[in-house]
mmCIF file of the C-alpha atoms, coordinates in Angstrom:
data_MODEL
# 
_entry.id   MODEL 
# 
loop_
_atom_site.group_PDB 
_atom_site.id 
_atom_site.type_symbol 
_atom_site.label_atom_id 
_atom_site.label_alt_id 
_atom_site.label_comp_id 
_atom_site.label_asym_id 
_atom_site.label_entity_id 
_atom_site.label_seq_id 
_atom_site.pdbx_PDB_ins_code 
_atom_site.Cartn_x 
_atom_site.Cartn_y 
_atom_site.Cartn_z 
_atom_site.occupancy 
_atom_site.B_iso_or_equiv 
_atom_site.pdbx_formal_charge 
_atom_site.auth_seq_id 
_atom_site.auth_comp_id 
_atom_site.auth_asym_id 
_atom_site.auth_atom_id 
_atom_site.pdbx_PDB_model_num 
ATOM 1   C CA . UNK A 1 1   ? -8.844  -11.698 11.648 1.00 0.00 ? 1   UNK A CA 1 
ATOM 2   C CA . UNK A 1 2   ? -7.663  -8.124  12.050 1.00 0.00 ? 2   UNK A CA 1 
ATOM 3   C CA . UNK A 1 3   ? -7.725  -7.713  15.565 1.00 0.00 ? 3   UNK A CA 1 
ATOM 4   C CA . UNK A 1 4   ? -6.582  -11.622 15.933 1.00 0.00 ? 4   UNK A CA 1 
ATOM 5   C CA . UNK A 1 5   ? -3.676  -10.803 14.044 1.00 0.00 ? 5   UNK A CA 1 
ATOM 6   C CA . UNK A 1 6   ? -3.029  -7.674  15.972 1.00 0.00 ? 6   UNK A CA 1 
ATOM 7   C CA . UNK A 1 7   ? -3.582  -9.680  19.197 1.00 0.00 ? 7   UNK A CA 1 
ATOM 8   C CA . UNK A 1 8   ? -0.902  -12.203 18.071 1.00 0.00 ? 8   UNK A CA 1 
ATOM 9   C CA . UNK A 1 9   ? 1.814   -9.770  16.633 1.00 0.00 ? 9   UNK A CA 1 
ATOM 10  C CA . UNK A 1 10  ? 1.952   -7.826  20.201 1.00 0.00 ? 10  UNK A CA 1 
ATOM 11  C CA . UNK A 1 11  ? 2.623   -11.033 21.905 1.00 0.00 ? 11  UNK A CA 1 
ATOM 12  C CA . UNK A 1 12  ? 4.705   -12.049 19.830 1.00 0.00 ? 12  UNK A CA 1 
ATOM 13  C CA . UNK A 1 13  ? 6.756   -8.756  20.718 1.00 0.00 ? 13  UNK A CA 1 
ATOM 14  C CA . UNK A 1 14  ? 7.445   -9.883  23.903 1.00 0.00 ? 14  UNK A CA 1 
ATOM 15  C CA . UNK A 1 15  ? 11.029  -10.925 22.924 1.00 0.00 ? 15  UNK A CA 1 
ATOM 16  C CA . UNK A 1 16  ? 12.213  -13.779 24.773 1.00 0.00 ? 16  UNK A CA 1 
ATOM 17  C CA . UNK A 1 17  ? 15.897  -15.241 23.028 1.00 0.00 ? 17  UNK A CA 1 
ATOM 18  C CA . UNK A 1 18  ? 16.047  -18.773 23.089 1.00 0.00 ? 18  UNK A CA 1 
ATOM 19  C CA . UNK A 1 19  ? 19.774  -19.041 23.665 1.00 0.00 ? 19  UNK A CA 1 
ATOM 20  C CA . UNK A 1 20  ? 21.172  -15.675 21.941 1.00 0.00 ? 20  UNK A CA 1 
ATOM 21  C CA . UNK A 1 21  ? 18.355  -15.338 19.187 1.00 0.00 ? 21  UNK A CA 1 
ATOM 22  C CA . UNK A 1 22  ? 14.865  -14.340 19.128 1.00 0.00 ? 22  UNK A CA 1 
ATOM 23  C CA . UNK A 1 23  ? 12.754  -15.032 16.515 1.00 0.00 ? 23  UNK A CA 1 
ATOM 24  C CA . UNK A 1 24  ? 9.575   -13.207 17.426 1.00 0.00 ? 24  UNK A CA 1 
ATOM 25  C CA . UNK A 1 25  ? 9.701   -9.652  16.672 1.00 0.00 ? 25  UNK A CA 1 
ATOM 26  C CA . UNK A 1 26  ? 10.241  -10.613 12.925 1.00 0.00 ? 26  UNK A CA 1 
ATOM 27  C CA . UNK A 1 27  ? 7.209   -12.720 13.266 1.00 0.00 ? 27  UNK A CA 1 
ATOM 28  C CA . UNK A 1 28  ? 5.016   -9.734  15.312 1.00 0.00 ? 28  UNK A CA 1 
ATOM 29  C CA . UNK A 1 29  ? 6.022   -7.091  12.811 1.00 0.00 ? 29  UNK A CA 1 
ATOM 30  C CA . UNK A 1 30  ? 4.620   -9.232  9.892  1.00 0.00 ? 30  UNK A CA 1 
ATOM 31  C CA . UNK A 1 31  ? 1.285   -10.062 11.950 1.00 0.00 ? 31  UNK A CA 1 
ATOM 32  C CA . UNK A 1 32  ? 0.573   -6.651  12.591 1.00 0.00 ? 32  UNK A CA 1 
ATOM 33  C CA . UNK A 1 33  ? 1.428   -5.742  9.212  1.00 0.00 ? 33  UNK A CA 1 
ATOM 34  C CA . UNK A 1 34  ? -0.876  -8.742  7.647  1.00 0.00 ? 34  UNK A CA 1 
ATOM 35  C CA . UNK A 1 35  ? -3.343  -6.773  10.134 1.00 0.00 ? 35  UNK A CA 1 
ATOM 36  C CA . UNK A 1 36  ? -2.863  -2.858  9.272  1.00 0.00 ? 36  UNK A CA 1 
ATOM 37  C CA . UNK A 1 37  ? -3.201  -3.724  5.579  1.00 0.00 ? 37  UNK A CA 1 
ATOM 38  C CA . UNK A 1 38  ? -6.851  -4.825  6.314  1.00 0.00 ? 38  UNK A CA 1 
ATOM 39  C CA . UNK A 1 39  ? -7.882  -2.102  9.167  1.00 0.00 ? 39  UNK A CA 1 
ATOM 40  C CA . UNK A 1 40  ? -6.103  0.265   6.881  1.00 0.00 ? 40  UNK A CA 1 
ATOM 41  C CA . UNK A 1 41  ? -9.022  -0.469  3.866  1.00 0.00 ? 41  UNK A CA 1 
ATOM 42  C CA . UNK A 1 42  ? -11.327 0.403   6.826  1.00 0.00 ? 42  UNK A CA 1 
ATOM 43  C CA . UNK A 1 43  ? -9.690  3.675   8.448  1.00 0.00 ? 43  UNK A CA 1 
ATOM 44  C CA . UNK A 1 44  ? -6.992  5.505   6.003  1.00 0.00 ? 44  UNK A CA 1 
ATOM 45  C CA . UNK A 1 45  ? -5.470  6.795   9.672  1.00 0.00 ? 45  UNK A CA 1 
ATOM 46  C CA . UNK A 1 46  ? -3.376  3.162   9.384  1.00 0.00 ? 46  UNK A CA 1 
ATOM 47  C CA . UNK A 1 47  ? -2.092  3.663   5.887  1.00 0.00 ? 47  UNK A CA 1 
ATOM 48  C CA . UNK A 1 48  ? 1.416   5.262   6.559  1.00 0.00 ? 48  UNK A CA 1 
ATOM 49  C CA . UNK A 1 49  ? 2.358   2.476   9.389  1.00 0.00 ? 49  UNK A CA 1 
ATOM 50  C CA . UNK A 1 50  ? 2.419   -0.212  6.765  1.00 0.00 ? 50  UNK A CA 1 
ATOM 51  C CA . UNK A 1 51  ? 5.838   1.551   5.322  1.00 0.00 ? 51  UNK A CA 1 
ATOM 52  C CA . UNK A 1 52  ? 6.955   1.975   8.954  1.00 0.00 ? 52  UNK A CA 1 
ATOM 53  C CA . UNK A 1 53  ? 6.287   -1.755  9.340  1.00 0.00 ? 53  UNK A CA 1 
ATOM 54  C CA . UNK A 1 54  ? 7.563   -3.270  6.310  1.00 0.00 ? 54  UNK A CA 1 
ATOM 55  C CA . UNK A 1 55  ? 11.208  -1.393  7.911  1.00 0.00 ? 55  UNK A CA 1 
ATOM 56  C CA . UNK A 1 56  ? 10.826  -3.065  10.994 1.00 0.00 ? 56  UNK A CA 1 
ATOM 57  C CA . UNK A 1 57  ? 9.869   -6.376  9.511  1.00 0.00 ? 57  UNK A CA 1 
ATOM 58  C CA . UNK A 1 58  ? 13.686  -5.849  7.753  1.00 0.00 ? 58  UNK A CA 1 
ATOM 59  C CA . UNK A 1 59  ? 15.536  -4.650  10.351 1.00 0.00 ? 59  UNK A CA 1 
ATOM 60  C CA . UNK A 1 60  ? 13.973  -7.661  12.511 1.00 0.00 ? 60  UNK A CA 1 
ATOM 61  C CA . UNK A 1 61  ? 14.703  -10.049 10.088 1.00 0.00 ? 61  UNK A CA 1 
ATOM 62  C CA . UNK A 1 62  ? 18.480  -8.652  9.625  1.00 0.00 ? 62  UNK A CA 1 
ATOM 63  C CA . UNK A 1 63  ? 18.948  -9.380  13.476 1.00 0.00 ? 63  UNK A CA 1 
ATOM 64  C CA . UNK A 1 64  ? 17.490  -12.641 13.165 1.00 0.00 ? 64  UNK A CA 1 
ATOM 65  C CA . UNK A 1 65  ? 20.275  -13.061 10.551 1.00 0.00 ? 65  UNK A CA 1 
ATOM 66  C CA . UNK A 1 66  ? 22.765  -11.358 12.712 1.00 0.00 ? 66  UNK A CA 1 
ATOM 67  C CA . UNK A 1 67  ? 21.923  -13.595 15.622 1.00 0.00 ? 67  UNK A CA 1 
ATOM 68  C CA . UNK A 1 68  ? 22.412  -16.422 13.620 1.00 0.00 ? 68  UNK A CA 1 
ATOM 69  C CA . UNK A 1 69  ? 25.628  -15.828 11.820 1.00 0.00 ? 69  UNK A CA 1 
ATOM 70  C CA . UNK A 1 70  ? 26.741  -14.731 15.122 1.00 0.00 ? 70  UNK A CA 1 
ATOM 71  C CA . UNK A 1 71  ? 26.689  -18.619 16.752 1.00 0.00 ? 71  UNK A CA 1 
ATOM 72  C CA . UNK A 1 72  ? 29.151  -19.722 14.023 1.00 0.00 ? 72  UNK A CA 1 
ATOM 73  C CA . UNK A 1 73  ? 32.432  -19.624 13.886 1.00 0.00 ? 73  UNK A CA 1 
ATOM 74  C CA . UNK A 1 74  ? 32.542  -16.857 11.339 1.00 0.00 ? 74  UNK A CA 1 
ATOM 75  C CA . UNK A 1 75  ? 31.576  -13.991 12.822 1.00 0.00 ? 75  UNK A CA 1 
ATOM 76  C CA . UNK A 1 76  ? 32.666  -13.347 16.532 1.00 0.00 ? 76  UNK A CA 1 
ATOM 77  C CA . UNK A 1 77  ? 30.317  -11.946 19.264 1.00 0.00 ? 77  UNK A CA 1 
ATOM 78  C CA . UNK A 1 78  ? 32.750  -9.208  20.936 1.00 0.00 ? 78  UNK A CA 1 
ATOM 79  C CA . UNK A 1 79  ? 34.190  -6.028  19.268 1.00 0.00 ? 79  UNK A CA 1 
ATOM 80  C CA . UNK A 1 80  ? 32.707  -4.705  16.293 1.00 0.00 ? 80  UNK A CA 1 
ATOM 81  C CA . UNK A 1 81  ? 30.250  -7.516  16.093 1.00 0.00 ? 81  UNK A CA 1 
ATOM 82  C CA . UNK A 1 82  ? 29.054  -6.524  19.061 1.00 0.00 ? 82  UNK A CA 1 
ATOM 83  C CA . UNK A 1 83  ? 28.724  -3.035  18.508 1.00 0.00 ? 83  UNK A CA 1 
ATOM 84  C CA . UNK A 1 84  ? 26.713  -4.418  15.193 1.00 0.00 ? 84  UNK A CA 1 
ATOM 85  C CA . UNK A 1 85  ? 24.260  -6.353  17.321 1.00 0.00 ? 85  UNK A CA 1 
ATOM 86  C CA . UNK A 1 86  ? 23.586  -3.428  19.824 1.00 0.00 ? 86  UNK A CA 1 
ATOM 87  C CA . UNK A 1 87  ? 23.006  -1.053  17.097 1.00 0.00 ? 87  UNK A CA 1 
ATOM 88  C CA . UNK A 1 88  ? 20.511  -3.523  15.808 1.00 0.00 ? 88  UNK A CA 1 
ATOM 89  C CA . UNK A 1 89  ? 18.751  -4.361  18.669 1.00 0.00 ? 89  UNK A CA 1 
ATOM 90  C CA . UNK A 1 90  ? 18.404  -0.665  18.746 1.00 0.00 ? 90  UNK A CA 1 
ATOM 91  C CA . UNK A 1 91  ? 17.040  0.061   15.367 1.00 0.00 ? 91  UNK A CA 1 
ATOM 92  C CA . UNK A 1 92  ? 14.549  -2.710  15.994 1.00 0.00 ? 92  UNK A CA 1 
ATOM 93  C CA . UNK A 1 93  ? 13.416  -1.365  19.411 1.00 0.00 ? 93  UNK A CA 1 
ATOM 94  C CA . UNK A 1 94  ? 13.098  2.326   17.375 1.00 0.00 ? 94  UNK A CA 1 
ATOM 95  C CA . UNK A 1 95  ? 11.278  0.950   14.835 1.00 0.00 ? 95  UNK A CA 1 
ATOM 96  C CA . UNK A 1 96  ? 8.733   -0.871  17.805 1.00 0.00 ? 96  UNK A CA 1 
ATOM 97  C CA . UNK A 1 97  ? 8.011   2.895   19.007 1.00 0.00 ? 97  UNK A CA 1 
ATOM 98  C CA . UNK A 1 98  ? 7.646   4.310   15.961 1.00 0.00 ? 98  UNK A CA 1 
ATOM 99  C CA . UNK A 1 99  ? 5.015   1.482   14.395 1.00 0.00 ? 99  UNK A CA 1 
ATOM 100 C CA . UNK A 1 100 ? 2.876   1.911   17.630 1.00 0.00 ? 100 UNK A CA 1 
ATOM 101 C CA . UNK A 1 101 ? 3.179   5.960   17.219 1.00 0.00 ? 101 UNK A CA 1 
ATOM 102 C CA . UNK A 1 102 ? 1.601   5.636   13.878 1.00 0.00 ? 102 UNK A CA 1 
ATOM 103 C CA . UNK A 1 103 ? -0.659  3.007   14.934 1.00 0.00 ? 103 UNK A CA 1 
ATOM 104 C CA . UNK A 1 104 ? -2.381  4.541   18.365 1.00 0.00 ? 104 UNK A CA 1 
ATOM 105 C CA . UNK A 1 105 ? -3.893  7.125   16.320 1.00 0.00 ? 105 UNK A CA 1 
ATOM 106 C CA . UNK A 1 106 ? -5.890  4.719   14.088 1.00 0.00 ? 106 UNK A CA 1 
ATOM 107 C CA . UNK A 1 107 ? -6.937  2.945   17.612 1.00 0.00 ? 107 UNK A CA 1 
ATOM 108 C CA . UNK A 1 108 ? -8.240  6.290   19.007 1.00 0.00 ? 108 UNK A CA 1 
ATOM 109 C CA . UNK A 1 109 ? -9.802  6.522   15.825 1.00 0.00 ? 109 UNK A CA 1 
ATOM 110 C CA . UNK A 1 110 ? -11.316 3.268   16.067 1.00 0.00 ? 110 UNK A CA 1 
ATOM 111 C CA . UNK A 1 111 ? -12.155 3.645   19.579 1.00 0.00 ? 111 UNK A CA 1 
ATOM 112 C CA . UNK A 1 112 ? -14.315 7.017   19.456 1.00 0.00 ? 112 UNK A CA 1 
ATOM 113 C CA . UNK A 1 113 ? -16.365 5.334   16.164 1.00 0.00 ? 113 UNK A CA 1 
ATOM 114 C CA . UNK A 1 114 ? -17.499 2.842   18.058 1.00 0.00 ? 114 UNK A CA 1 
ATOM 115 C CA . UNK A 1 115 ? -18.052 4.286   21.276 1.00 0.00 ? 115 UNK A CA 1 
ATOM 116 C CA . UNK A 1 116 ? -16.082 1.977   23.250 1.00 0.00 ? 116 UNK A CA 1 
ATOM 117 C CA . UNK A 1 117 ? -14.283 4.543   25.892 1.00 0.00 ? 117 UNK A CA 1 
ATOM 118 C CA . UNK A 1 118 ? -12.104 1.524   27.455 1.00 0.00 ? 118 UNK A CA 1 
ATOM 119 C CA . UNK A 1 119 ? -10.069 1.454   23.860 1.00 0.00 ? 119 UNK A CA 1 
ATOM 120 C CA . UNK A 1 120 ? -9.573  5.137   24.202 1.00 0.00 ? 120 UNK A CA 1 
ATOM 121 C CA . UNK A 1 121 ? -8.070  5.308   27.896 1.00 0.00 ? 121 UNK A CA 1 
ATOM 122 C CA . UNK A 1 122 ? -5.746  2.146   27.056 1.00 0.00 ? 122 UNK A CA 1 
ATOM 123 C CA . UNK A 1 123 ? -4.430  3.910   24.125 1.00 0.00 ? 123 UNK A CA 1 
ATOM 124 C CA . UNK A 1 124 ? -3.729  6.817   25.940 1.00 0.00 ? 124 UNK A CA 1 
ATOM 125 C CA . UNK A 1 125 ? -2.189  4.599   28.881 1.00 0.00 ? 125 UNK A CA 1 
ATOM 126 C CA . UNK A 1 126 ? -0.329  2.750   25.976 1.00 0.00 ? 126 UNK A CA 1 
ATOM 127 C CA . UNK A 1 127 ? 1.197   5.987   24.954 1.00 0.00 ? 127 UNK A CA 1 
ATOM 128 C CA . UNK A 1 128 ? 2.035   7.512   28.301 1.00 0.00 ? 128 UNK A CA 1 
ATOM 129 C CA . UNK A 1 129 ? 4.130   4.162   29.192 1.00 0.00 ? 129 UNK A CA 1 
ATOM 130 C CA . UNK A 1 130 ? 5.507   3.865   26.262 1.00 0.00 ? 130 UNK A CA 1 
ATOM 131 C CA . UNK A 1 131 ? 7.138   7.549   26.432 1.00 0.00 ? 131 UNK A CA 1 
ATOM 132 C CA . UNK A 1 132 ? 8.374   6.587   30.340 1.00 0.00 ? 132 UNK A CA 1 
ATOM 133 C CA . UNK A 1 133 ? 9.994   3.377   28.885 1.00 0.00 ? 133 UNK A CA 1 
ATOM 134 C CA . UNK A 1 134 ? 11.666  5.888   26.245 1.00 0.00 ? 134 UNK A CA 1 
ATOM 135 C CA . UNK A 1 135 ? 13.497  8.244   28.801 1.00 0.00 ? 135 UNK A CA 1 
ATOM 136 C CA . UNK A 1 136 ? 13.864  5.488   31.328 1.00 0.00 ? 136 UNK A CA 1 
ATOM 137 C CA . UNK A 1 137 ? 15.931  3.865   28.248 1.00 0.00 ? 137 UNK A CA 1 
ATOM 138 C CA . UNK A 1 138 ? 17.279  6.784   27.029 1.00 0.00 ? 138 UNK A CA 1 
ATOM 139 C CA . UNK A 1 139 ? 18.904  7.982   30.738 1.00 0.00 ? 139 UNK A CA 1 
ATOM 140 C CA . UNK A 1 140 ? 19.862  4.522   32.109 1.00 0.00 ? 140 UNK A CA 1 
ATOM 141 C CA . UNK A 1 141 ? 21.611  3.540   28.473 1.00 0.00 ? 141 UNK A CA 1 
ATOM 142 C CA . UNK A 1 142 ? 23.495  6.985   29.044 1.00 0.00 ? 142 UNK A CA 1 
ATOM 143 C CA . UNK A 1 143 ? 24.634  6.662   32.626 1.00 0.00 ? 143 UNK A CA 1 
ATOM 144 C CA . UNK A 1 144 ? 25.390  2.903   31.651 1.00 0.00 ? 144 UNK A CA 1 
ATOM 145 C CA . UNK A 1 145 ? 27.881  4.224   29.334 1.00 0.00 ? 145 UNK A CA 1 
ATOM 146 C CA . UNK A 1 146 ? 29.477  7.619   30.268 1.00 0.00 ? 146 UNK A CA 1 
ATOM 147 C CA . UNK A 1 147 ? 28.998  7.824   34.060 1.00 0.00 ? 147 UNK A CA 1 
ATOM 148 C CA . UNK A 1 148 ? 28.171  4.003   35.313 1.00 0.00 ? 148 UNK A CA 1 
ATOM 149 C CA . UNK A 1 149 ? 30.259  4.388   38.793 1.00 0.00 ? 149 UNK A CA 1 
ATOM 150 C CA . UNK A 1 150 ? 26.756  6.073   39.876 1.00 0.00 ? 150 UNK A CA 1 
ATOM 151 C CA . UNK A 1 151 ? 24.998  2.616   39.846 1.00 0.00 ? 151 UNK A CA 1 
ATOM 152 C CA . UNK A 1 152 ? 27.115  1.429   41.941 1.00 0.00 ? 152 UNK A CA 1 
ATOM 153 C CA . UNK A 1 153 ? 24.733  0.052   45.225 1.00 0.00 ? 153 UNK A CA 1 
ATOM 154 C CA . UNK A 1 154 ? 21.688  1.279   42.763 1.00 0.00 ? 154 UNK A CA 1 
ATOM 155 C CA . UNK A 1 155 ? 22.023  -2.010  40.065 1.00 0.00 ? 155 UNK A CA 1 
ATOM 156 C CA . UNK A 1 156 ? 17.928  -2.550  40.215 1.00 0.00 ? 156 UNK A CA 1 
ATOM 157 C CA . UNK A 1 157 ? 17.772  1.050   38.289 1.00 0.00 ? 157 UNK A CA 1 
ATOM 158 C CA . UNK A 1 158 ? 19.253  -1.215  35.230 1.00 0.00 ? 158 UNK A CA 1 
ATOM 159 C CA . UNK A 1 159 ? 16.198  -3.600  35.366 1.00 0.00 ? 159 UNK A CA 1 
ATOM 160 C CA . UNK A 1 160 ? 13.518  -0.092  35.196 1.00 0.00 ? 160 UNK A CA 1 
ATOM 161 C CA . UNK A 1 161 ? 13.411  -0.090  31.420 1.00 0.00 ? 161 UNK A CA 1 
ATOM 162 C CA . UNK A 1 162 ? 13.032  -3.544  31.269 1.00 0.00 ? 162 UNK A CA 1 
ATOM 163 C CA . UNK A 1 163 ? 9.985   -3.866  33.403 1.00 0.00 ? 163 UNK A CA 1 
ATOM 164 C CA . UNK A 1 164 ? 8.827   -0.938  31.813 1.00 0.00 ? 164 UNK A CA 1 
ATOM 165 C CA . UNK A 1 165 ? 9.132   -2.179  28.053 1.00 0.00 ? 165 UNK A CA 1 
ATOM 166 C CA . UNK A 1 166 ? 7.155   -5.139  29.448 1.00 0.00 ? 166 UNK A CA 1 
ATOM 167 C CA . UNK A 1 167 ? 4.270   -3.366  31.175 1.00 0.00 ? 167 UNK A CA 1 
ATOM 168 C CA . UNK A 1 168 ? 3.930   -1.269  27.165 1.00 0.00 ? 168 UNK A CA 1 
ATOM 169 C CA . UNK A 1 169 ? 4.095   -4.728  25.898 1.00 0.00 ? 169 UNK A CA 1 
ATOM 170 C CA . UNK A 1 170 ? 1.229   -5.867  27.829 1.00 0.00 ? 170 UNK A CA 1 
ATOM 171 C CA . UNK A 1 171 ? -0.948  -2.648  27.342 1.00 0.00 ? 171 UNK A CA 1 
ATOM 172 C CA . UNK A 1 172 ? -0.619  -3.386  23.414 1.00 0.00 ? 172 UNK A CA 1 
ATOM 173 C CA . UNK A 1 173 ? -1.910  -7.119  24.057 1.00 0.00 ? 173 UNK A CA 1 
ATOM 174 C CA . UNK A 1 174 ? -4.454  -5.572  26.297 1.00 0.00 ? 174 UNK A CA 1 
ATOM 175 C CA . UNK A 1 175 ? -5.536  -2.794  23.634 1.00 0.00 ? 175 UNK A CA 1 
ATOM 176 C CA . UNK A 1 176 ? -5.676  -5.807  20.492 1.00 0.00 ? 176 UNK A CA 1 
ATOM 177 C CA . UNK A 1 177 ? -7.634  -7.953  23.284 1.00 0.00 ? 177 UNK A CA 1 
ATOM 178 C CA . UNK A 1 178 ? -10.348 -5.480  23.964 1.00 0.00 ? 178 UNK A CA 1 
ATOM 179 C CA . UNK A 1 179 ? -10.610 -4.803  20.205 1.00 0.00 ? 179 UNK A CA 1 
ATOM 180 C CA . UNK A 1 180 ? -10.870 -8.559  19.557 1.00 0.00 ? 180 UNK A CA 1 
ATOM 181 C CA . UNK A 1 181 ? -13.584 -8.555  22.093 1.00 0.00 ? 181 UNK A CA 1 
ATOM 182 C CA . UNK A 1 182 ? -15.268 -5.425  22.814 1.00 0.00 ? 182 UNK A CA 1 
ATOM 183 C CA . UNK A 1 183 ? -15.143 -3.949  18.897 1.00 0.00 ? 183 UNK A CA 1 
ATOM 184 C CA . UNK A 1 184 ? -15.059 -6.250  16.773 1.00 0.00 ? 184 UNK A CA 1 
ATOM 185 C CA . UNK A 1 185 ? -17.358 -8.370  18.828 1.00 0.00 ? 185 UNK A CA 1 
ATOM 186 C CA . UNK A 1 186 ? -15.815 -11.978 18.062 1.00 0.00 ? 186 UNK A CA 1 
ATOM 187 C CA . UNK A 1 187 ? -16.112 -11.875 14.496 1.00 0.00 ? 187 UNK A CA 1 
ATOM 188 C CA . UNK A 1 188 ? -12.331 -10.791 13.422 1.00 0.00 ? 188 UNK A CA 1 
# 
C-alpha cells in the first residue's frame, strides 16, 4: 500500500476549499506519512521526512482549525485574522516543499535500484518545477505587496504560481503513479 498511499496523499494535495476551508492537505500529509513510515523500513533515505511530515500534518490541521473558527462569529476574517490565515497558508505551503525535498531523494534512490529511468527523470522534472513555482511565488507575492501598480494591464502574471503549483502537483501524482505501476508492479 506504500505507493497507493503515496498516490492518494499527492492528490489529495491538490487543495480545492469547499467554501473557505480545505480539508485535504491535512488528509495528504497523513497518507504520505502512513506511506514514508513503511518505504522508510525499506530505504533509511526516507527516515528524516517523517519529522518533516508529522509538522506539516500540524500546521495543516491548525488551518483546518483556523478555517473553521474563522466561519463563526467569533473570530473575524479581516485584520489580524487575516494576517493569521495567510501566515498559515504559508507555513503549510513551506512545509509541502520541504516534505517533497526530503522525499525526492528516497525516489531517486528508489528509482536507480530498480532500474526504472522514467522515476528518475520525473523526479528530477518534479524538482525543477517545483523550484520555478518557488521564485514564481516568491517574486509575484513581493510585487503583490510592495510594488503592485506594475501589474497593472499584466493581472494573468498573478495566476503563474498557481498554474505552476498545479503542474508540481501533478508531477508528484505522476511520480506515486509510475511507482504504483512500474516499481512496485501492482502489488503495493
Amino acid at each position: 500500500m506504500r505507493a497507493g498511499f503515496l498516490l492518494l496523499g499527492f492528490l489529495l494535495m491538490f487543495s480545492f476549499p469547499v467554501g473557505d476551508i480545505s480539508v485535504f492537505p491535512l488528509g495528504g500529509f497523513l497518507l504520505i506519512l502512513l506511506a514514508v513510515l513503511r518505504l522508510e523500513k525499506f530505504e533509511k533515505i526516507f527516515s528524516p521526512s517523517k519529522y518533516a511530515l508529522s509538522a506539516a500534518a500540524v500546521l495543516s490541521l491548525a488551518l483546518l482549525v483556523f478555517q473553521i473558527l474563522r466561519q463563526t462569529a467569533a473570530v473575524a476574517s479581516d485584520g489580524a485574522a487575516g494576517d493569521i490565515y495567510t501566515l498559515l497558508r504559508l507555513a503549510v505551503e513551506i512545509a509541502e516543499i520541504t516534505v517533497m525535498v526530503m522525499i525526492y531523494p528516497g525516489f531517486k534512490v528508489i528509482a536507480v535500484k530498480s532500474g526504472v529511468k522514467s522515476l528518475e527523470k520525473l523526479t528530477y522534472a518534479a524538482m525543477t518545477v517545483m523550484f520555478a513555482y518557488i521564485v514564481f511565488q516568491i517574486i509575484v507575492t513581493v510585487i503583490r505587496v510592495f510594488i503592485p501598480e506594475i501589474l497593472t494591464g499584466f493581472e494573468i502574471v498573478i495566476v503563474y504560481p498557481f498554474a505552476l503549483g498545479y503542474i508540481w502537483r501533478a508531477v508528484n501524482v505522476w511520480i506515486a503513479f509510475t511507482l504504483l505501476t512500474k516499481v512496485s508492479g501492482g502489488k503495493t
